[in-house]
Amino acid sequence: MGREVEIKICMGTGGLAAGGRAVMNAFAEGLKAEGIDAKVSENCSIHQVGCRGFCARDVLVDVIIDGKRTTYQYIKPEMVEQIIKNHIIGGEVVQDWTVKEDYQAFHDKQVKVVLADCGEVDPEDIDSYISRRGYEALQKVFREMTPEKVINTIEASGLRGRGGAGFPTGVKWDFARRNPGDVKYIICNADEGDPGAFMDRSVIEGNPHSVIEGMIIGAYAIGAHHGYVYIRAEYPLAVERLKIALEQARQRGFLGRDILGSGFDFDIKIKLGAGAFVCGEETALIASIEGKRGMPRPKPPFPAQKGLWGKPTVINNVETLANVPAIIRNGALWFAKFGTEKSKGTKVFALTGKVNNTGLIEVPMGISLREIIYDIGGGIEGGRKLKAVQTGGPSGGCIPAEYIDISVDYESLARMGSIVGSGGMVVMDETDCMVNIAKYFLEFTQAESCGKCVPCRIGTKRLLEILSRITDGRGRPGDIDLLVTLSEDVKAGSLCGLGQTAPNPVLSTIKYFRDEYEAHIHEKRCPAGVCKNLLTYTIIEEFCKGCTMCARVCPAGAIVGEKKQPHHIVQEICIKCGACFETCKFKAIKKG
Amino acid sequence: MKRIMALMDEIKEMSRRYPDRRAALLPGLYLAQREYGWLSQEAYEVVSKALNLPPATVKGVATFYAMYKKQPMGRHLIQLCTNVACMIMGAERLVDLLKERYGLEPGGTTKDGRFSLVIMECIGACDRAPAMLVDRDFHSDLKEDNIFEILEQYK
């Protein structure tokens, strides 16, 4: 009767989209209907938790009875009754619905520092965070550490900025501390915008207090009394949870005047972005907080010298700050144990694209891409062949399958012409066209270029035009060289990181997949079968049974033929939509 | 009129939270957008007066950011991502489908004013791509056979 029953339900954006709220309600109602308090336990609680990574299996539900955890996957509200009756009351686990070995394999090679409590704590309950050593680091800082000692610890840990650039965090704090001024600011950059990236969103949704705690410690280190979190407005759930967390932290005296009796004052405001990718760049972000168009300015002066409203300002990424409490609690040496010589600690990646297990992962720096894709990611969807891995979003590059054994760290990826970046990792297979991928990234950077400097504004536009004509089948001899020259110019001449890195997807795909560019330009052929204008659909006569299915689905009426006789596609009428290809049961339609 | 005064007061109040009133411009525009549904000429004027900023400054800032609506929107806003992770999982086909079913073009609104469609550059739901936001709700793992089932819930 005295059993302790705890139910944890994944309610990140992924969990909610899969129906997490309805599952939670089903548990609440089901347990009440069963009179659970009397029947099984008085200690039965239901908690919402943030992302534990494996969002592809949502809704994930943990049932923990007296410390013994069972994880269920793909849970729908109608399945809840059986879990309550058989498992919680009857003590019989519903084996068919539990996670299998692959769930364990997904977690085996991960090392969780930032995500250690994501999926464990209730993000809307500060006590849940405190019960897992939350705000312990902050108390330690006020009790026994000077700001210099905090900075030294962070420097010694080797923590580098997780937003993309990889600048040592301790050094950044030290600059800001040394710059004179009574007013200083610390800003948390939560303007996560790289396509294929959702690490920061997940951290804030799953454990917002870890970011807040890191930020208070940073503020103490540099001597800032005001902080801002600049967060994307596209993340309504993260914004909501952050608001709740800030209010709870204020009530407990972790924010406000004289924090924990230390004499130190600090508070945090939320500032919503408005859908401009360039605002992730620090000077543009500052302009945006100030109420201006989010345009970058030349550096120096660096924000640590002249930042928000001209005052010394430190800007740290969400994940960087979320590392801080763990480093303070466990020490610099503990943190430096993970990773490589120059890249310490762990990195959170958003693993997406054509892998079997998509989701949020945290791995030690120095792990190989192979381990990420095959051990954690469970290999390529449909058993197809890996072609490339795109890292670092529009600032990064594509790493081809033959280099899959390289170490994932700042230096190794840079040598490959890519970057660690903020943590987007898009896996591509043989059905993806690399010229098309480059074009997509350029569409993005061209649209997001703020227009202030000419090389970026016009250069990205011209790059996109050339890529578009290549994928449309109008590529000209010499286009590849033109792309390379122009890319180098845009890199060299642009004002901020957006323009300086925008050509990377082009350069890296040319470097590793030049043959695909050449096939598009010279043979007017898309080897992956993606670029519509370069495709032809034909019917293989000996396979065609004359079932007429293709003729019936063809929206253009381009397929002719008698019933039970081989059909034929009239190329002049064909719009290359691929409907026939998808419909044919006899694999009689050839794409290429 | 009363509505306008209340909105102005709210924006003014917000500006006191910052060392410089201009910092309230982005949040002020959000408030005006909430009130009007989009940024009409009147909305710009209210923000301009409340913050004592030139109308050109206000409009200049608003037009820089994608999330400020410069034209009236339908009852429900579909924000569909077609960026790389969603694209390789089939988002382009969804754009075509919306056009076929509702005559809805990117940046446009259906004739009955029910839906507006905005193409987004990554909404951070790439693990279950392709994805979209309908108003404030995330929907992911979109396919030809479930997208309309989802959208039909929005009347």
XYZ file of C-alpha atoms in Angstrom:
747
model
C 0.000 0.000 0.000
C 2.836 2.352 0.631
C 4.251 2.099 -2.848
C 5.616 5.184 -4.480
C 4.320 5.694 -8.003
C 5.641 8.409 -10.239
C 4.561 8.998 -13.813
C 6.619 11.224 -16.068
C 5.196 12.328 -19.378
C 7.218 13.988 -22.111
C 5.733 17.404 -22.737
C 8.248 19.225 -24.848
C 7.157 20.590 -28.190
C 7.601 17.091 -29.623
C 5.620 15.412 -26.867
C 2.832 17.963 -26.984
C 2.542 17.710 -30.770
C 2.177 13.942 -30.378
C -0.639 14.425 -27.876
C 1.207 14.601 -24.532
C -1.453 16.751 -22.899
C -4.213 14.259 -23.702
C -2.083 11.395 -22.355
C -1.471 13.312 -19.141
C -5.189 13.992 -18.739
C -5.952 10.350 -19.407
C -3.586 9.350 -16.595
C -5.059 11.905 -14.201
C -8.630 10.838 -14.935
C -7.818 7.152 -15.089
C -6.037 7.151 -11.761
C -8.855 9.079 -10.158
C -11.489 6.742 -11.574
C -9.621 3.753 -10.202
C -9.423 5.386 -6.790
C -5.698 4.952 -6.929
C -4.984 6.608 -3.601
C -6.848 3.945 -1.728
C -6.016 1.011 -3.940
C -2.331 1.317 -4.559
C -0.594 4.215 -3.013
C -1.045 7.596 -1.497
C 2.180 8.631 -3.123
C 1.164 8.748 -6.727
C 2.240 11.723 -8.743
C 2.086 12.718 -12.392
C 4.718 15.075 -13.770
C 5.284 16.752 -17.085
C 8.906 16.677 -18.122
C 10.865 18.185 -20.989
C 12.546 16.499 -23.882
C 14.597 13.399 -23.157
C 15.758 13.300 -26.732
C 13.968 10.500 -28.463
C 11.110 12.596 -29.763
C 10.473 10.221 -32.650
C 8.951 7.827 -30.081
C 6.622 10.331 -28.450
C 4.562 10.281 -26.393
C 7.129 8.724 -24.057
C 5.886 7.856 -20.591
C 7.933 6.698 -17.606
C 6.162 4.727 -14.938
C 8.357 4.578 -11.857
C 7.204 2.278 -9.084
C 9.379 2.287 -5.981
C 12.306 3.513 -8.032
C 11.910 0.932 -10.774
C 11.474 2.656 -14.093
C 9.576 1.380 -17.104
C 9.503 3.512 -20.217
C 6.615 3.264 -22.653
C 6.714 4.627 -26.177
C 4.150 5.838 -28.744
C 1.558 6.197 -26.011
C -1.906 7.399 -26.958
C -4.675 8.339 -24.501
C -6.635 5.163 -25.264
C -3.681 3.040 -24.131
C -3.508 4.610 -20.695
C -6.292 2.597 -19.091
C -4.483 -0.662 -19.763
C -1.210 0.678 -18.339
C -3.013 1.735 -15.167
C -4.901 -1.556 -14.759
C -2.154 -3.998 -15.692
C 0.961 -2.224 -14.543
C 0.235 0.320 -11.845
C -2.470 -1.708 -10.142
C -1.688 -5.231 -11.302
C 2.090 -4.947 -11.237
C 2.350 -6.477 -14.737
C 4.301 -4.352 -17.232
C 2.578 -4.001 -20.607
C 5.515 -5.439 -22.523
C 4.215 -4.716 -26.017
C 4.394 -0.985 -25.485
C 7.695 -0.589 -23.676
C 10.820 0.701 -25.342
C 13.131 -1.950 -26.736
C 16.913 -2.352 -27.021
C 17.185 0.401 -29.614
C 16.002 2.918 -27.021
C 18.871 1.870 -24.799
C 21.270 1.974 -27.764
C 20.136 5.527 -28.462
C 21.293 6.521 -24.985
C 24.334 4.269 -24.507
C 26.949 6.494 -26.110
C 25.527 9.743 -24.860
C 27.004 11.697 -21.972
C 24.578 14.124 -20.441
C 25.718 17.292 -18.732
C 23.403 19.936 -20.159
C 20.553 17.494 -20.695
C 21.159 15.536 -17.489
C 17.920 16.774 -15.963
C 15.910 17.317 -19.133
C 13.233 14.672 -19.095
C 13.620 14.306 -15.326
C 12.612 17.650 -13.846
C 9.249 19.289 -14.209
C 10.237 22.495 -16.007
C 7.369 24.410 -14.440
C 8.280 23.489 -10.882
C 11.347 25.044 -9.275
C 11.311 22.508 -6.425
C 11.757 19.741 -8.917
C 14.961 21.455 -10.114
C 16.129 22.159 -6.569
C 15.633 18.507 -5.617
C 18.226 17.614 -8.242
C 20.922 19.916 -6.878
C 19.455 22.945 -8.626
C 20.741 26.354 -7.448
C 23.411 24.552 -5.435
C 26.103 26.031 -7.692
C 24.735 29.512 -7.115
C 24.887 29.060 -3.348
C 28.428 27.744 -3.641
C 29.429 30.800 -5.679
C 28.041 33.242 -3.126
C 29.429 31.256 -0.225
C 32.974 30.697 -1.305
C 33.888 32.163 -4.683
C 35.020 35.599 -5.780
C 34.062 36.673 -9.312
C 37.693 36.082 -10.339
C 37.556 32.565 -9.001
C 34.374 31.872 -10.950
C 36.045 33.124 -14.124
C 39.166 31.061 -13.432
C 37.066 27.956 -12.932
C 35.207 28.456 -16.201
C 38.477 29.159 -18.013
C 40.099 26.068 -16.540
C 37.149 23.918 -17.556
C 37.836 24.761 -21.197
C 34.181 25.630 -21.857
C 33.775 27.250 -25.266
C 30.763 29.054 -26.705
C 28.150 26.573 -27.875
C 26.400 28.990 -30.217
C 28.799 28.266 -33.041
C 31.940 30.347 -32.815
C 33.523 28.362 -29.979
C 35.120 31.309 -28.188
C 36.358 30.458 -24.663
C 33.608 31.516 -22.252
C 35.922 32.341 -19.347
C 38.012 34.675 -21.513
C 34.875 36.460 -22.685
C 33.731 36.949 -19.085
C 37.166 38.187 -18.116
C 37.114 40.885 -20.847
C 33.762 42.123 -19.675
C 34.801 42.080 -16.032
C 37.934 44.137 -16.756
C 36.103 46.763 -18.774
C 35.240 49.603 -16.420
C 31.647 50.728 -15.959
C 28.949 50.649 -13.271
C 26.390 49.297 -15.678
C 27.032 46.012 -17.450
C 24.748 43.513 -19.112
C 24.602 39.801 -19.643
C 22.484 38.486 -22.478
C 21.420 34.936 -23.124
C 21.217 34.341 -26.853
C 18.222 32.094 -27.413
C 17.664 33.263 -30.973
C 18.332 29.790 -32.268
C 17.780 30.002 -35.987
C 19.926 27.487 -37.833
C 17.781 25.252 -39.973
C 17.868 21.791 -38.445
C 18.553 23.002 -34.913
C 16.400 22.868 -31.800
C 18.854 22.336 -28.949
C 18.248 25.629 -27.201
C 14.509 25.312 -27.516
C 14.656 21.889 -25.902
C 16.926 23.000 -23.056
C 14.677 25.939 -22.174
C 11.541 23.827 -22.482
C 13.054 20.998 -20.484
C 15.117 22.711 -17.803
C 14.848 26.510 -17.878
C 16.275 26.956 -14.389
C 19.661 25.581 -15.462
C 19.961 28.455 -17.932
C 18.808 31.009 -15.379
C 21.243 29.695 -12.776
C 24.112 29.848 -15.277
C 23.139 33.370 -16.171
C 23.088 34.575 -12.554
C 26.549 33.086 -12.043
C 27.799 34.795 -15.208
C 26.297 38.103 -14.097
C 28.041 37.814 -10.733
C 31.337 37.030 -12.474
C 31.290 40.065 -14.742
C 29.453 42.398 -12.364
C 26.199 42.790 -14.288
C 22.926 43.642 -12.577
C 20.674 43.373 -15.587
C 20.180 40.456 -17.907
C 18.148 39.779 -21.019
C 17.110 36.555 -22.643
C 16.628 37.217 -26.352
C 14.427 34.382 -27.513
C 12.680 33.445 -30.738
C 8.998 34.259 -30.801
C 8.534 31.069 -32.830
C 9.005 29.095 -29.592
C 5.800 29.844 -27.639
C 6.239 26.964 -25.206
C 9.848 27.846 -24.358
C 8.881 31.478 -23.768
C 6.037 30.448 -21.497
C 8.181 28.099 -19.411
C 10.946 30.675 -19.150
C 8.445 33.242 -17.842
C 7.190 30.804 -15.230
C 10.743 29.886 -14.220
C 11.825 33.520 -13.854
C 8.829 34.285 -11.664
C 9.525 31.269 -9.449
C 13.221 32.198 -9.177
C 12.210 35.700 -8.090
C 9.850 34.352 -5.449
C 12.615 32.193 -4.024
C 15.074 35.064 -3.913
C 17.397 33.747 -6.629
C 16.677 36.881 -8.631
C 16.107 40.431 -7.478
C 17.744 42.470 -4.757
C 20.342 41.010 -2.406
C 20.221 37.493 -3.817
C 20.455 34.906 -1.004
C 21.783 37.593 1.293
C 24.903 38.063 -0.816
C 24.351 41.750 -1.398
C 24.334 41.062 -5.139
C 21.414 42.383 -7.197
C 20.399 40.885 -10.516
C 17.264 40.403 -12.570
C 16.397 39.083 -16.003
C 13.974 40.344 -18.650
C 12.726 38.423 -21.656
C 12.978 40.054 -25.057
C 11.174 38.380 -27.943
C 12.755 38.181 -31.351
C 10.612 38.794 -34.386
C 11.794 36.357 -37.002
C 15.132 37.662 -38.211
C 17.885 35.060 -38.364
C 20.670 37.649 -38.431
C 19.709 38.701 -34.882
C 21.629 35.664 -33.650
C 24.740 37.703 -34.498
C 25.671 39.515 -31.325
C 25.797 43.115 -32.529
C 22.559 42.624 -34.473
C 20.985 41.078 -31.388
C 21.968 44.138 -29.372
C 20.477 46.459 -32.008
C 17.268 44.440 -31.866
C 16.990 44.684 -28.073
C 17.529 48.424 -28.416
C 14.497 48.555 -30.729
C 16.302 48.921 -34.011
C 16.517 46.978 -37.239
C 18.657 43.973 -36.410
C 21.728 44.920 -38.404
C 25.255 43.997 -37.365
C 27.997 46.575 -37.031
C 31.755 46.210 -37.455
C 33.817 44.883 -34.527
C 35.799 46.163 -32.655
C 34.556 47.558 -30.418
C 33.410 44.169 -29.159
C 30.247 43.911 -27.074
C 32.424 43.192 -24.035
C 33.730 46.761 -24.500
C 30.701 48.548 -25.953
C 27.578 46.494 -26.097
C 23.963 47.089 -25.120
C 23.360 50.850 -24.823
C 27.131 51.263 -25.138
C 27.848 49.328 -21.924
C 30.113 46.280 -21.513
C 27.999 43.274 -22.409
C 28.493 39.535 -22.423
C 26.409 37.425 -24.778
C 26.299 33.699 -24.143
C 24.350 30.983 -25.860
C 21.709 28.956 -23.985
C 23.696 25.726 -23.945
C 26.874 27.508 -22.810
C 25.054 28.939 -19.795
C 23.363 25.632 -19.015
C 26.835 24.066 -18.661
C 27.894 26.576 -16.017
C 26.053 25.238 -12.931
C 27.394 21.715 -13.515
C 30.957 23.031 -13.881
C 30.722 25.051 -10.669
C 29.184 22.123 -8.767
C 31.580 19.451 -9.985
C 34.696 21.468 -10.694
C 36.649 22.436 -13.800
C 38.621 19.204 -13.880
C 35.497 17.098 -13.915
C 34.249 18.946 -16.990
C 37.609 18.884 -18.745
C 37.619 15.085 -18.476
C 35.120 14.971 -21.307
C 36.163 15.811 -24.822
C 39.384 16.360 -26.716
C 42.458 18.427 -25.965
C 40.998 21.650 -27.338
C 37.288 20.920 -27.275
C 36.184 20.140 -23.764
C 32.934 18.833 -22.434
C 29.919 17.635 -24.346
C 27.861 19.022 -27.177
C 24.148 18.830 -27.743
C 23.120 18.052 -31.306
C 19.786 17.989 -33.043
C 19.996 14.815 -35.086
C 17.600 15.017 -38.023
C 17.071 13.975 -41.611
C 17.369 10.418 -42.881
C 18.411 8.592 -39.727
C 16.167 6.087 -38.022
C 16.375 7.731 -34.617
C 15.946 11.450 -34.930
C 16.070 13.516 -31.807
C 18.081 15.508 -29.346
C 21.401 14.006 -28.295
C 24.327 14.999 -26.119
C 27.716 13.459 -26.821
C 31.258 13.969 -25.584
C 33.341 16.100 -27.932
C 35.581 13.817 -29.977
C 32.997 11.112 -30.639
C 32.996 9.976 -34.284
C 30.252 10.795 -36.746
C 29.900 7.056 -37.306
C 28.983 6.479 -33.664
C 26.438 9.285 -33.807
C 24.773 8.090 -37.000
C 24.915 4.328 -36.590
C 24.997 3.675 -32.842
C 22.866 6.528 -31.577
C 20.951 7.299 -34.753
C 20.370 3.631 -35.557
C 21.570 3.967 -39.149
C 19.968 5.317 -42.273
C 16.252 5.107 -42.908
C 15.126 2.297 -45.135
C 18.630 0.795 -45.104
C 19.697 3.290 -47.764
C 23.244 4.540 -48.160
C 24.563 7.501 -46.195
C 25.675 10.289 -48.479
C 26.639 13.215 -46.281
C 26.124 14.859 -42.939
C 25.411 18.551 -42.810
C 26.623 20.275 -39.659
C 26.487 23.884 -38.569
C 23.414 24.853 -40.589
C 23.801 27.592 -43.192
C 27.225 28.483 -41.813
C 28.491 24.938 -42.006
C 29.167 22.383 -44.651
C 28.473 18.869 -45.817
C 30.791 16.105 -44.707
C 30.768 13.176 -47.144
C 30.197 9.581 -46.058
C 33.838 8.559 -46.588
C 34.927 10.813 -43.708
C 32.451 9.375 -41.280
C 35.167 8.343 -38.839
C 36.394 11.862 -38.078
C 36.180 13.180 -34.569
C 33.414 15.646 -33.845
C 35.158 18.648 -32.319
C 35.714 22.297 -33.232
C 39.078 21.743 -34.955
C 38.351 18.546 -36.902
C 35.103 19.796 -38.379
C 36.726 23.101 -39.343
C 39.438 21.182 -41.197
C 36.692 19.452 -43.179
C 35.270 22.801 -44.289
C 32.381 22.602 -41.855
C 31.822 23.698 -38.263
C 30.348 22.304 -35.053
C 28.043 25.290 -35.159
C 25.138 25.527 -32.823
C 24.423 21.809 -33.180
C 22.246 21.083 -36.175
C 23.099 17.762 -37.766
C 21.121 16.848 -40.871
C 21.791 13.383 -42.256
C 21.409 12.894 -45.992
C 21.155 9.737 -48.035
C 21.660 8.802 -51.668
C 18.280 10.226 -52.639
C 19.342 13.761 -51.696
C 20.865 16.059 -54.310
C 23.801 18.024 -52.958
C 23.449 20.882 -55.433
C 19.865 21.242 -54.342
C 20.930 21.216 -50.672
C 23.408 24.026 -51.344
C 20.672 25.933 -53.142
C 18.347 25.572 -50.176
C 20.890 26.961 -47.763
C 21.564 29.884 -50.071
C 17.842 30.563 -50.365
C 17.881 30.816 -46.602
C 20.926 33.069 -46.217
C 19.897 35.236 -49.140
C 16.470 35.770 -47.576
C 17.971 36.398 -44.141
C 20.809 38.708 -45.234
C 20.087 42.047 -43.582
C 21.248 43.942 -46.653
C 23.679 46.241 -44.907
C 26.859 45.162 -46.663
C 27.149 44.643 -50.403
C 29.119 41.356 -50.559
C 26.491 39.542 -48.538
C 23.418 41.265 -49.947
C 24.340 40.921 -53.609
C 26.784 38.032 -53.339
C 24.296 35.611 -51.798
C 21.720 36.651 -54.397
C 24.120 35.938 -57.280
C 25.201 32.631 -55.729
C 21.566 31.615 -55.451
C 20.873 32.586 -59.056
C 23.734 30.423 -60.305
C 22.686 27.478 -58.138
C 19.083 27.857 -59.296
C 20.007 27.786 -62.950
C 22.174 24.706 -62.402
C 19.338 22.834 -60.707
C 16.909 24.049 -63.396
C 19.076 22.537 -66.103
C 20.413 25.837 -67.388
C 23.889 25.534 -65.874
C 26.742 26.877 -67.994
C 30.309 25.661 -68.369
C 32.419 27.683 -65.959
C 29.635 27.985 -63.373
C 31.527 25.917 -60.825
C 34.585 28.167 -60.973
C 32.363 31.203 -60.827
C 30.672 29.848 -57.706
C 34.042 29.242 -56.051
C 35.425 32.700 -56.859
C 32.261 34.462 -55.803
C 32.080 32.391 -52.614
C 35.596 33.403 -51.648
C 34.740 37.055 -52.256
C 31.591 36.904 -50.152
C 33.515 35.224 -47.328
C 36.295 37.765 -47.418
C 34.191 40.869 -47.854
C 31.157 40.419 -45.631
C 30.697 42.341 -42.431
C 29.374 39.668 -40.087
C 29.330 35.943 -39.556
C 26.229 35.468 -41.669
C 27.911 36.570 -44.901
C 31.328 35.277 -43.941
C 29.988 31.744 -43.623
C 27.051 31.772 -46.068
C 29.126 30.283 -48.944
C 30.293 27.302 -46.839
C 27.496 24.976 -47.959
C 28.396 25.787 -51.586
C 32.133 25.371 -51.155
C 31.897 22.137 -49.205
C 29.470 20.529 -51.637
C 31.687 21.539 -54.569
C 34.710 20.179 -52.740
C 33.201 16.769 -52.055
C 30.475 16.395 -54.676
C 31.887 18.165 -57.712
C 30.772 15.310 -59.938
C 27.144 16.053 -59.065
C 27.550 19.679 -60.113
C 29.197 18.531 -63.349
C 26.408 16.044 -64.105
C 23.848 18.839 -63.682
C 25.766 21.291 -65.866
C 27.217 19.152 -68.623
C 24.915 16.149 -68.835
C 21.757 17.946 -67.673
C 21.228 15.093 -65.262
C 20.494 15.011 -61.516
C 22.171 11.824 -60.224
C 20.014 11.720 -57.096
C 16.854 12.157 -59.123
C 15.668 15.241 -57.260
C 15.859 18.253 -59.584
C 12.549 18.211 -61.439
C 13.663 19.846 -64.659
C 16.425 17.314 -65.080
C 14.219 14.298 -64.631
C 12.556 12.164 -67.216
C 10.033 9.493 -66.385
C 9.810 6.593 -68.806
C 7.917 3.320 -68.757
C 9.883 0.098 -68.958
C 7.778 -1.867 -71.419
C 8.590 -5.354 -70.205
C 7.475 -4.534 -66.635
C 4.303 -2.672 -67.595
C 1.149 -4.742 -67.191
C -1.140 -2.145 -68.710
C -3.078 -1.778 -65.443
C -3.780 1.901 -66.317
C -3.179 3.083 -62.742
C -0.495 5.546 -63.873
C -2.676 6.975 -66.621
C -5.453 7.528 -64.096
C -3.303 9.405 -61.587
C -1.405 11.487 -64.150
C -2.697 15.051 -63.619
C -1.423 16.144 -67.036
C -2.914 13.310 -69.091
C 0.560 12.541 -70.374
C 0.282 8.759 -70.204
C -1.267 6.901 -73.100
C -1.836 3.259 -73.891
C -4.441 0.507 -74.236
C -5.591 -1.528 -71.271
C -3.378 -4.596 -70.711
C -0.827 -3.166 -73.145
C 2.410 -1.387 -72.210
C 1.826 2.337 -71.669
C 3.890 5.273 -72.791
C 4.664 8.740 -71.370
C 4.445 11.677 -73.744
C 7.479 13.693 -72.655
C 6.197 16.995 -74.072
C 3.134 16.865 -71.833
C 4.755 15.323 -68.714
C 5.057 17.802 -65.817
C 7.424 15.517 -63.879
C 5.297 15.408 -60.766
C 6.231 11.790 -60.066
C 2.650 10.658 -59.383
C 3.008 7.710 -61.790
C 6.295 6.679 -60.190
C 4.688 6.538 -56.760
C 1.582 4.736 -57.974
C 3.055 1.961 -60.128
C 2.980 -1.361 -58.326
C 5.212 -3.081 -60.845
C 8.251 -0.792 -60.684
C 7.751 -0.200 -64.388
C 8.444 3.524 -64.208
C 12.018 4.658 -64.476
C 13.121 7.970 -63.029
C 16.372 9.488 -64.187
C -10.976 55.409 -29.337
C -10.972 53.892 -25.883
C -9.222 50.883 -27.346
C -6.520 53.058 -28.864
C -5.945 54.909 -25.599
C -5.637 51.656 -23.687
C -3.137 50.337 -26.213
C -1.105 53.531 -26.033
C -1.032 53.348 -22.258
C 0.090 49.755 -22.375
C 2.942 50.572 -24.744
C 3.976 53.615 -22.693
C 3.924 51.534 -19.557
C 6.155 48.978 -21.215
C 8.660 51.609 -22.304
C 9.315 52.480 -18.656
C 10.863 49.075 -18.144
C 13.879 49.961 -20.290
C 16.667 52.516 -19.984
C 15.644 53.835 -23.410
C 12.000 54.014 -24.511
C 12.918 52.863 -27.997
C 13.617 49.388 -26.589
C 9.845 49.053 -26.260
C 9.410 49.331 -30.019
C 9.498 45.610 -30.842
C 7.233 44.603 -27.951
C 5.025 47.611 -28.729
C 4.571 46.417 -32.288
C 3.558 42.991 -30.975
C 0.945 44.622 -28.753
C -0.416 46.629 -31.671
C -0.476 43.528 -33.835
C -2.383 41.628 -31.168
C -4.931 44.455 -31.054
C -5.393 44.938 -34.809
C -4.512 41.457 -36.088
C -1.922 43.071 -38.335
C 0.062 46.296 -38.586
C -2.297 48.712 -40.254
C -1.466 52.378 -40.782
C -3.397 53.150 -37.633
C -1.389 50.576 -35.706
C 1.863 52.203 -36.784
C 0.573 55.617 -35.756
C -0.447 54.437 -32.311
C 2.993 52.925 -31.667
C 4.696 56.004 -33.055
C 2.722 58.341 -30.768
C 3.046 56.149 -27.699
C 6.822 55.991 -27.957
C 7.299 59.459 -29.443
C 9.234 58.017 -32.366
C 8.961 59.143 -36.010
C 6.482 56.996 -37.996
C 9.253 56.167 -40.470
C 11.352 54.685 -37.688
C 8.466 52.551 -36.512
C 7.638 51.260 -39.971
C 11.304 50.833 -40.808
C 11.796 48.515 -37.852
C 8.558 46.601 -38.439
C 9.416 45.833 -42.042
C 12.770 44.353 -41.034
C 11.188 41.516 -39.068
C 9.253 38.628 -40.597
C 6.860 38.129 -37.695
C 5.156 41.480 -38.031
C 2.211 41.133 -40.368
C 2.057 43.832 -42.979
C -1.296 42.742 -44.347
C -4.517 41.397 -42.847
C -4.347 37.706 -41.973
C -6.873 34.919 -42.153
C -8.491 33.530 -39.030
C -5.772 30.900 -38.757
C -2.150 31.331 -39.624
C -0.339 28.332 -41.062
C 3.410 28.680 -40.705
C 4.901 25.874 -42.722
C 8.614 25.165 -42.707
C 10.267 24.307 -46.009
C 13.840 24.546 -44.841
C 16.412 21.827 -45.375
C 15.394 19.271 -42.747
C 11.725 19.626 -43.716
C 12.479 19.848 -47.432
C 14.301 16.534 -47.577
C 11.371 14.968 -45.734
C 8.846 16.232 -48.290
C 7.677 19.741 -47.320
C 7.508 21.031 -50.883
C 4.777 18.569 -51.723
C 2.752 20.001 -48.835
C 3.000 23.494 -50.309
C 1.584 22.114 -53.562
C -1.205 20.338 -51.705
C -2.287 23.505 -49.886
C -2.460 25.226 -53.220
C -4.485 22.428 -54.785
C -6.953 22.090 -51.918
C -7.446 25.656 -50.706
C -5.967 27.712 -53.534
C -3.599 28.949 -50.859
C -0.339 30.472 -52.036
C 2.657 31.236 -49.810
C 2.101 34.696 -48.365
C -1.580 34.574 -49.297
C -4.943 34.080 -47.638
C -7.844 31.863 -48.659
C -10.843 33.639 -50.208
C -13.041 32.817 -47.230
C -10.464 34.332 -44.879
C -9.982 31.050 -43.068
C -6.276 30.413 -43.566
C -3.177 32.433 -44.277
C 0.016 30.697 -45.260
C 3.517 31.849 -44.408
C 6.573 29.847 -45.390
C 8.961 29.701 -42.464
C 12.698 29.317 -42.229
C 12.931 26.556 -39.639
C 10.623 26.420 -36.641
C 12.913 24.087 -34.727
C 10.824 20.949 -35.002
C 13.209 19.205 -37.381
C 13.237 15.898 -35.511
C 9.726 15.264 -36.727
C 9.907 17.000 -40.045
C 8.090 18.270 -41.965
C 6.418 20.539 -39.450
C 4.162 23.563 -39.201
C 2.704 25.901 -36.652
C -1.006 26.560 -36.913
C -1.592 29.634 -34.770
C 0.339 28.568 -31.657
C 0.121 24.787 -32.099
C 2.984 22.675 -33.399
C 2.131 19.869 -35.804
C 4.814 17.538 -37.049
C 5.361 14.368 -39.101
C 3.137 15.921 -41.732
C 2.128 13.795 -44.659
C -0.206 13.924 -47.561
C -2.741 11.882 -45.648
C -2.749 13.774 -42.345
C -2.239 17.451 -43.113
C -5.874 18.100 -44.031
C -7.151 16.086 -41.124
C -5.191 18.494 -38.914
C -6.212 21.633 -40.753
C -9.886 20.673 -40.780
C -9.880 21.155 -37.013
C -9.358 24.861 -37.595
C -12.638 26.353 -38.737
